[in-house]
């Protein structure tokens, strides 16, 4: 019983992100509407971003800005006192890039609507097969 | 399809959850990700670059190639939206709508003989979108007074990214959101008057140019590409401060590029590439 509880406490954050990721993946696979697929793609991206940020967390550490913490500018800097900055750097750029790619995805959805007058995937496929 | 999707999702999810058993526990200071490269960054970046914010130091100096090409990706996304959507047509044919400023009444005006435009005194009539758009005095005024402060805060976030959370990406998004807020609270024409289509596109390209140009300047001064120590020849403060200054230059470039691209993409999307009306 104690083992299971410890497992839950240590790993529950990963399970939350996997759940979010699977919601996004399900939307991409099963939803019929193209905009809903794009929303699913964004949920999946958000899950990955949260996963990366949670990797950087260290217990008892603070934000990776040296001056502001533990009077850091005056004595030797110990890495355990600051959270891992690397995942934050990677996700910082990924968030903005995901907004830009979301724009491109929506543009393609708009062009699809202008061409087929629908956003439902099965109707688009039907129109492509029977011109 | 729905059942198949559910089965696939359940399978992938259970495999991933099974894999988490071997993951390091949450918030573990001894996790592999925290032991490999990041201690080097945390312990040395203040001495090597004179920038207290480690995230900025890693973003703009140690991993600046990555950041440069992320900026290029954003620029490419803006260009893609433009090329896919933009329709080079001045004004679609058909009736236009005007609102009488004093009474708030809305008029529908057809074109005159041979498609000639009917003259309306624009001091009393303002053009409105053909789809119904709400005209809310309070929202317009509040946004009008908020936007300068939002832009000021965006500039602060860019300029103070070395010492506090912030930097080019965040500040650029705030600056872009200010213009988008103007467009949402008023209408697209007001936002276009403040920032033309060409300005947005040029900002987007200029930001990437500032970033790549800083790198090329370092190359011209005899160092490696994006090795900001080369800027010590041009700026005061020695090679360590030069790295800090180089980062500031690069962050300004990123901010300009992100602002331009956000506004550019929004205007293309909101008006379906026609730039006449929308939202």
Coordinates of C-alpha atoms in Angstrom, one line a residue:
Chain A
X1 CA 0.0 0.0 0.0
X2 CA 2.8 2.4 0.9
X3 CA 4.6 1.6 -2.3
X4 CA 1.6 2.4 -4.4
X5 CA 1.0 5.7 -2.6
X6 CA 4.7 6.6 -3.1
X7 CA 4.4 5.7 -6.8
X8 CA 1.4 7.9 -7.2
X9 CA 3.0 10.9 -5.4
X10 CA 6.2 10.6 -7.4
X11 CA 4.7 10.0 -10.8
X12 CA 1.3 11.7 -10.8
X13 CA 2.5 14.7 -12.9
X14 CA 3.5 12.4 -15.8
X15 CA 0.1 10.7 -15.7
X16 CA -1.7 14.1 -16.0
X17 CA 0.4 15.0 -19.1
X18 CA -0.1 11.6 -20.6
X19 CA -3.9 12.0 -20.1
X20 CA -3.8 15.4 -21.7
X21 CA -1.7 14.1 -24.6
X22 CA -4.1 11.2 -25.2
X23 CA -7.0 13.6 -25.2
X24 CA -5.2 15.5 -28.0
X25 CA -4.2 12.4 -29.9
X26 CA -7.8 11.1 -29.7
X27 CA -9.1 14.4 -31.1
X28 CA -6.6 14.3 -34.0
X29 CA -7.6 10.7 -34.8
X30 CA -11.3 10.5 -34.2
X31 CA -12.8 14.0 -34.6
X32 CA -14.3 14.7 -38.0
X33 CA -14.0 18.5 -38.0
X34 CA -10.7 20.0 -39.1
X35 CA -10.8 22.8 -36.5
X36 CA -11.4 20.3 -33.8
X37 CA -8.3 18.3 -35.1
X38 CA -6.3 21.6 -34.8
X39 CA -7.5 22.1 -31.2
X40 CA -6.4 18.5 -30.5
X41 CA -3.0 19.2 -32.0
X42 CA -2.7 22.2 -29.7
X43 CA -3.7 20.2 -26.6
X44 CA -1.0 17.6 -27.5
X45 CA 1.6 20.4 -27.8
X46 CA 0.6 21.8 -24.5
X47 CA 1.0 18.4 -22.8
X48 CA 4.5 18.2 -24.2
X49 CA 5.3 21.7 -23.0
X50 CA 4.0 20.9 -19.5
X51 CA 6.0 17.7 -19.5
X52 CA 9.3 19.5 -20.3
X53 CA 8.6 22.2 -17.7
X54 CA 8.0 19.6 -15.0
X55 CA 11.3 17.9 -15.8
X56 CA 13.1 21.1 -14.8
X57 CA 11.6 21.3 -11.3
X58 CA 13.9 20.6 -8.3
X59 CA 12.6 20.4 -4.7
X60 CA 13.7 23.4 -2.7
X61 CA 15.1 25.3 -5.7
X62 CA 14.1 28.7 -7.0
X63 CA 13.9 30.5 -10.3
X64 CA 17.2 30.5 -12.3
X65 CA 18.0 34.2 -11.8
X66 CA 21.2 34.3 -9.9
X67 CA 21.1 37.7 -8.1
X68 CA 17.7 37.3 -6.6
X69 CA 18.1 34.0 -4.8
X70 CA 20.0 33.0 -1.7
X71 CA 22.2 36.1 -2.0
X72 CA 23.7 34.2 -4.9
X73 CA 26.0 36.9 -6.4
X74 CA 28.2 36.9 -3.3
X75 CA 29.1 33.2 -2.7
X76 CA 29.6 30.2 -4.8
X77 CA 26.6 29.2 -7.0
X78 CA 25.4 25.7 -6.4
X79 CA 23.3 24.2 -9.1
X80 CA 20.9 22.4 -6.7
X81 CA 19.6 25.8 -5.5
X82 CA 18.2 26.8 -9.0
X83 CA 15.8 24.9 -11.1
X84 CA 17.0 23.5 -14.4
X85 CA 16.9 26.4 -17.0
X86 CA 17.3 24.2 -20.1
X87 CA 13.7 22.9 -20.4
X88 CA 12.4 26.5 -19.9
X89 CA 14.6 27.7 -22.8
X90 CA 13.4 24.9 -25.1
X91 CA 9.7 25.5 -24.3
X92 CA 10.0 29.3 -24.5
X93 CA 10.7 29.0 -28.2
X94 CA 8.3 26.1 -28.7
X95 CA 5.3 28.1 -27.3
X96 CA 5.8 31.0 -29.8
X97 CA 6.5 28.6 -32.7
X98 CA 3.4 26.6 -31.8
X99 CA 1.3 29.8 -32.1
X100 CA 2.9 30.5 -35.5
X101 CA 2.2 27.0 -36.7
X102 CA -1.4 27.3 -35.3
X103 CA -1.8 30.3 -37.6
X104 CA -0.6 28.3 -40.6
X105 CA -3.0 25.4 -39.7
X106 CA -5.9 27.8 -39.4
X107 CA -5.0 29.4 -42.8
X108 CA -5.0 25.9 -44.4
X109 CA -8.4 25.2 -42.8
X110 CA -9.8 28.5 -44.2
X111 CA -8.5 27.6 -47.7
X112 CA -10.0 24.1 -47.4
X113 CA -13.4 25.7 -46.4
X114 CA -13.2 28.1 -49.4
X115 CA -12.6 25.2 -51.7
X116 CA -15.0 22.6 -50.4
X117 CA -17.5 24.8 -48.4
X118 CA -17.2 22.4 -45.5
X119 CA -14.8 21.5 -42.7
X120 CA -16.1 18.0 -42.1
X121 CA -13.4 15.5 -43.2
X122 CA -15.8 12.8 -44.5
X123 CA -17.6 15.3 -46.7
X124 CA -14.4 16.7 -48.1
X125 CA -13.2 13.1 -48.9
X126 CA -16.6 12.4 -50.6
X127 CA -16.2 15.5 -52.8
X128 CA -12.6 14.5 -53.7
X129 CA -13.7 11.0 -54.7
X130 CA -16.7 12.1 -56.7
X131 CA -15.8 15.3 -58.6
Chain B
X1 CA -13.0 5.2 -36.7
X2 CA -14.0 6.4 -33.2
X3 CA -13.6 3.0 -31.6
X4 CA -10.3 2.4 -33.5
X5 CA -9.1 5.8 -32.3
X6 CA -10.1 4.9 -28.7
X7 CA -8.3 1.6 -28.9
X8 CA -5.1 3.2 -30.3
X9 CA -5.2 6.0 -27.6
X10 CA -5.8 3.5 -24.8
X11 CA -2.9 1.4 -26.0
X12 CA -0.4 4.3 -26.4
X13 CA -1.5 5.8 -23.1
X14 CA -1.0 2.5 -21.2
X15 CA 2.4 2.0 -22.8
X16 CA 3.4 5.5 -21.8
X17 CA 2.1 5.1 -18.3
X18 CA 4.0 1.8 -18.0
X19 CA 7.1 3.7 -19.1
X20 CA 6.7 6.3 -16.3
X21 CA 7.6 3.7 -13.7
X22 CA 11.2 4.1 -14.7
X23 CA 11.1 7.9 -14.8
X24 CA 12.7 10.0 -12.0
X25 CA 10.3 11.1 -9.3
X26 CA 8.7 14.5 -9.6
X27 CA 10.9 17.4 -8.4
X28 CA 13.9 15.2 -7.8
X29 CA 17.1 17.3 -7.7
X30 CA 19.1 14.2 -8.7
X31 CA 17.1 13.5 -11.9
X32 CA 19.3 12.8 -15.0
X33 CA 18.1 15.9 -16.7
X34 CA 19.3 18.1 -13.9
X35 CA 22.8 16.6 -13.7
X36 CA 24.1 16.7 -17.2
X37 CA 24.5 20.1 -18.8
X38 CA 22.4 22.5 -16.7
X39 CA 24.8 22.7 -13.7
X40 CA 27.4 24.0 -16.0
X41 CA 25.1 26.8 -17.2
X42 CA 23.9 27.7 -13.8
X43 CA 27.3 27.9 -12.2
X44 CA 29.2 29.6 -15.0
X45 CA 26.8 31.8 -16.9
X46 CA 27.0 34.8 -14.5
X47 CA 30.8 34.8 -14.7
X48 CA 31.0 34.2 -18.5
X49 CA 28.2 36.5 -19.7
X50 CA 27.4 38.9 -16.9
X51 CA 23.7 38.0 -17.2
X52 CA 21.9 36.9 -14.0
X53 CA 18.9 35.3 -15.8
X54 CA 20.2 31.9 -16.8
X55 CA 17.3 31.3 -19.2
X56 CA 18.2 34.4 -21.2
X57 CA 21.9 33.5 -21.2
X58 CA 21.2 30.0 -22.5
X59 CA 18.6 31.2 -25.0
X60 CA 20.5 34.1 -26.6
X61 CA 24.1 33.0 -26.1
X62 CA 24.8 29.3 -25.6
X63 CA 22.0 28.1 -27.7
X64 CA 21.7 31.1 -30.0
X65 CA 21.7 29.1 -33.2
X66 CA 18.6 27.3 -32.0
X67 CA 16.9 30.6 -31.2
X68 CA 17.9 32.1 -34.5
X69 CA 16.3 29.4 -36.5
X70 CA 13.2 29.4 -34.3
X71 CA 12.9 33.1 -35.2
X72 CA 13.3 32.1 -38.9
X73 CA 10.5 29.5 -38.4
X74 CA 8.2 32.2 -37.1
X75 CA 9.1 34.4 -40.0
X76 CA 8.4 31.5 -42.4
X77 CA 5.0 30.9 -40.8
X78 CA 4.1 34.6 -41.4
X79 CA 5.2 34.4 -45.0
X80 CA 3.2 31.1 -45.4
X81 CA 0.0 32.7 -44.1
X82 CA 0.6 35.7 -46.4
X83 CA 1.2 33.7 -49.5
X84 CA -1.7 31.3 -48.9
X85 CA -4.4 33.8 -48.0
X86 CA -3.6 37.3 -49.3
X87 CA -5.9 38.5 -52.1
X88 CA -4.5 41.6 -53.7
X89 CA -7.9 43.3 -54.2
X90 CA -8.7 46.7 -52.9
X91 CA -12.4 46.4 -52.0
X92 CA -14.9 43.7 -52.7
X93 CA -17.9 44.9 -54.8
X94 CA -21.2 45.3 -53.2
X95 CA -22.9 47.5 -50.7
X96 CA -21.0 49.1 -47.9
X97 CA -22.1 50.0 -44.4
X98 CA -21.7 53.3 -42.6
X99 CA -22.5 54.4 -39.0
X100 CA -23.7 57.9 -38.3
X101 CA -21.4 58.9 -35.4
X102 CA -23.9 61.1 -33.6
X103 CA -27.1 59.0 -33.7
X104 CA -25.4 55.5 -34.0
X105 CA -27.7 54.7 -36.9
X106 CA -26.2 52.3 -39.5
X107 CA -26.7 52.8 -43.2
X108 CA -26.3 50.4 -46.1
X109 CA -24.9 52.2 -49.2
X110 CA -25.0 50.8 -52.7
X111 CA -22.5 51.8 -55.3
X112 CA -23.6 54.6 -57.6
X113 CA -23.7 54.6 -61.4
X114 CA -20.9 52.6 -63.1
X115 CA -19.6 51.5 -59.7
X116 CA -18.6 54.9 -58.7
X117 CA -18.1 55.4 -55.0
X118 CA -20.7 57.5 -53.3
X119 CA -19.2 60.3 -51.3
X120 CA -20.1 60.5 -47.6
X121 CA -18.7 63.1 -45.2
X122 CA -16.4 60.9 -43.2
X123 CA -16.4 63.3 -40.2
X124 CA -20.0 62.3 -39.6
X125 CA -20.1 58.8 -41.0
X126 CA -17.6 56.0 -40.1
X127 CA -17.4 52.8 -42.2
X128 CA -18.4 49.6 -40.4
X129 CA -18.1 46.0 -41.2
X130 CA -20.8 44.3 -43.3
X131 CA -21.3 41.5 -40.7
X132 CA -22.8 42.9 -37.5
X133 CA -20.2 44.2 -35.1
X134 CA -21.1 45.5 -31.7
X135 CA -20.2 49.1 -31.1
X136 CA -19.4 49.5 -27.4
X137 CA -18.2 52.8 -26.2
X138 CA -16.8 51.6 -22.9
X139 CA -14.7 48.8 -24.4
X140 CA -13.3 51.1 -27.1
X141 CA -12.3 53.8 -24.6
X142 CA -10.8 51.4 -22.0
X143 CA -8.8 49.6 -24.6
X144 CA -7.6 52.9 -26.1
X145 CA -6.2 53.9 -22.7
X146 CA -4.8 50.5 -21.8
X147 CA -2.9 49.9 -25.1
X148 CA 0.0 52.4 -24.5
X149 CA 0.7 50.9 -21.1
X150 CA 0.6 47.4 -22.5
X151 CA 3.1 48.5 -25.1
X152 CA 5.3 50.1 -22.5
X153 CA 5.2 46.9 -20.4
X154 CA 6.2 44.9 -23.5
X155 CA 9.3 47.2 -24.1
X156 CA 10.1 46.7 -20.4
X157 CA 9.9 42.9 -20.7
X158 CA 12.3 43.0 -23.7
X159 CA 14.8 45.4 -22.1
X160 CA 14.8 43.9 -18.7
X161 CA 15.0 40.3 -19.8
X162 CA 18.6 40.1 -18.5
X163 CA 17.6 40.6 -14.9
X164 CA 14.0 39.4 -14.5
X165 CA 11.8 36.9 -16.3
X166 CA 11.3 38.1 -19.8
X167 CA 13.0 38.5 -23.1
X168 CA 12.4 39.0 -26.8
X169 CA 9.8 36.3 -27.3
X170 CA 7.6 37.4 -24.3
X171 CA 7.9 41.1 -25.0
X172 CA 7.3 40.6 -28.7
X173 CA 4.1 38.7 -28.0
X174 CA 2.9 41.5 -25.6
X175 CA 3.6 44.2 -28.2
X176 CA 1.8 42.2 -30.9
X177 CA -1.1 41.5 -28.5
X178 CA -1.5 45.3 -28.0
X179 CA -2.0 45.8 -31.7
X180 CA -4.4 42.8 -31.9
X181 CA -6.3 44.2 -28.9
X182 CA -6.8 47.5 -30.9
X183 CA -8.0 45.5 -33.8
X184 CA -10.4 43.4 -31.7
X185 CA -11.8 46.3 -29.7
X186 CA -12.2 48.8 -32.6
X187 CA -12.0 47.2 -36.0
X188 CA -9.4 46.1 -38.5
X189 CA -9.2 49.5 -40.3
X190 CA -8.2 51.3 -37.1
X191 CA -5.4 48.8 -36.4
X192 CA -4.3 49.1 -40.1
X193 CA -4.0 52.8 -39.7
X194 CA -1.7 52.4 -36.7
X195 CA 0.4 49.6 -38.3
X196 CA 0.2 48.9 -42.0
X197 CA 0.5 45.5 -43.6
X198 CA 3.9 46.5 -45.0
X199 CA 5.1 47.5 -41.5
X200 CA 4.2 44.2 -40.0
X201 CA 5.9 42.2 -42.8
X202 CA 9.0 44.4 -42.7
X203 CA 9.2 44.1 -38.9
X204 CA 9.0 40.4 -39.2
X205 CA 11.9 40.3 -41.7
X206 CA 13.9 43.1 -39.9
X207 CA 13.9 41.1 -36.7
X208 CA 15.4 38.0 -38.4
X209 CA 17.9 40.4 -40.1
X210 CA 19.0 41.9 -36.8
X211 CA 19.6 38.5 -35.3
X212 CA 21.5 37.1 -38.3
X213 CA 23.3 40.5 -38.8
X214 CA 24.6 40.4 -35.2
X215 CA 26.0 37.0 -35.9
X216 CA 27.5 38.1 -39.2
X217 CA 29.1 41.1 -37.5
X218 CA 30.8 38.8 -35.1
X219 CA 32.1 36.8 -38.1
X220 CA 33.3 40.0 -39.7
X221 CA 35.2 41.0 -36.6
X222 CA 37.2 37.7 -36.7
X223 CA 35.3 35.5 -34.2
X224 CA 32.9 32.6 -34.7
X225 CA 29.3 33.2 -35.9
X226 CA 27.2 34.6 -33.0
X227 CA 30.2 34.7 -30.7
X228 CA 29.4 38.0 -29.0
X229 CA 32.9 38.5 -27.5
X230 CA 33.8 40.0 -30.9
X231 CA 31.5 43.0 -30.1
X232 CA 34.1 44.1 -27.4
X233 CA 35.8 45.9 -30.3
X234 CA 32.8 48.1 -30.8
X235 CA 31.1 48.4 -27.4
X236 CA 32.6 49.4 -24.0
X237 CA 33.0 47.0 -21.2
X238 CA 35.3 44.2 -22.3
X239 CA 34.4 40.8 -23.7
X240 CA 32.1 39.6 -20.9
X241 CA 29.9 42.7 -21.0
X242 CA 30.0 42.4 -24.8
X243 CA 28.3 39.1 -24.5
X244 CA 25.6 40.8 -22.4
X245 CA 25.2 43.6 -25.0
X246 CA 25.1 41.1 -27.9
X247 CA 22.3 39.2 -26.1
X248 CA 20.3 42.5 -25.8
X249 CA 20.7 43.1 -29.6
X250 CA 19.5 39.7 -30.4
X251 CA 16.6 39.9 -28.0
X252 CA 15.5 43.2 -29.7
X253 CA 15.6 41.4 -33.0
X254 CA 13.5 38.5 -31.7
X255 CA 11.0 40.9 -30.2
X256 CA 10.6 42.9 -33.4
X257 CA 10.2 39.7 -35.4
X258 CA 7.6 38.1 -33.1
X259 CA 5.6 41.3 -32.9
X260 CA 5.5 41.8 -36.6
X261 CA 4.7 38.2 -37.3
X262 CA 1.9 38.0 -34.7
X263 CA 0.2 41.1 -36.1
X264 CA 0.7 39.9 -39.7
X265 CA -0.8 36.5 -39.1
X266 CA -3.7 37.9 -37.2
X267 CA -4.6 40.5 -39.9
X268 CA -4.4 37.8 -42.6
X269 CA -6.6 35.4 -40.6
X270 CA -9.1 38.0 -39.4
X271 CA -9.8 39.5 -42.8
X272 CA -9.4 36.3 -44.8
X273 CA -6.5 37.9 -46.6
X274 CA -8.6 40.9 -47.9
X275 CA -7.5 43.5 -45.4
X276 CA -10.8 45.4 -45.6
X277 CA -12.8 44.3 -42.7
X278 CA -12.9 41.6 -40.0
X279 CA -13.5 41.4 -36.3

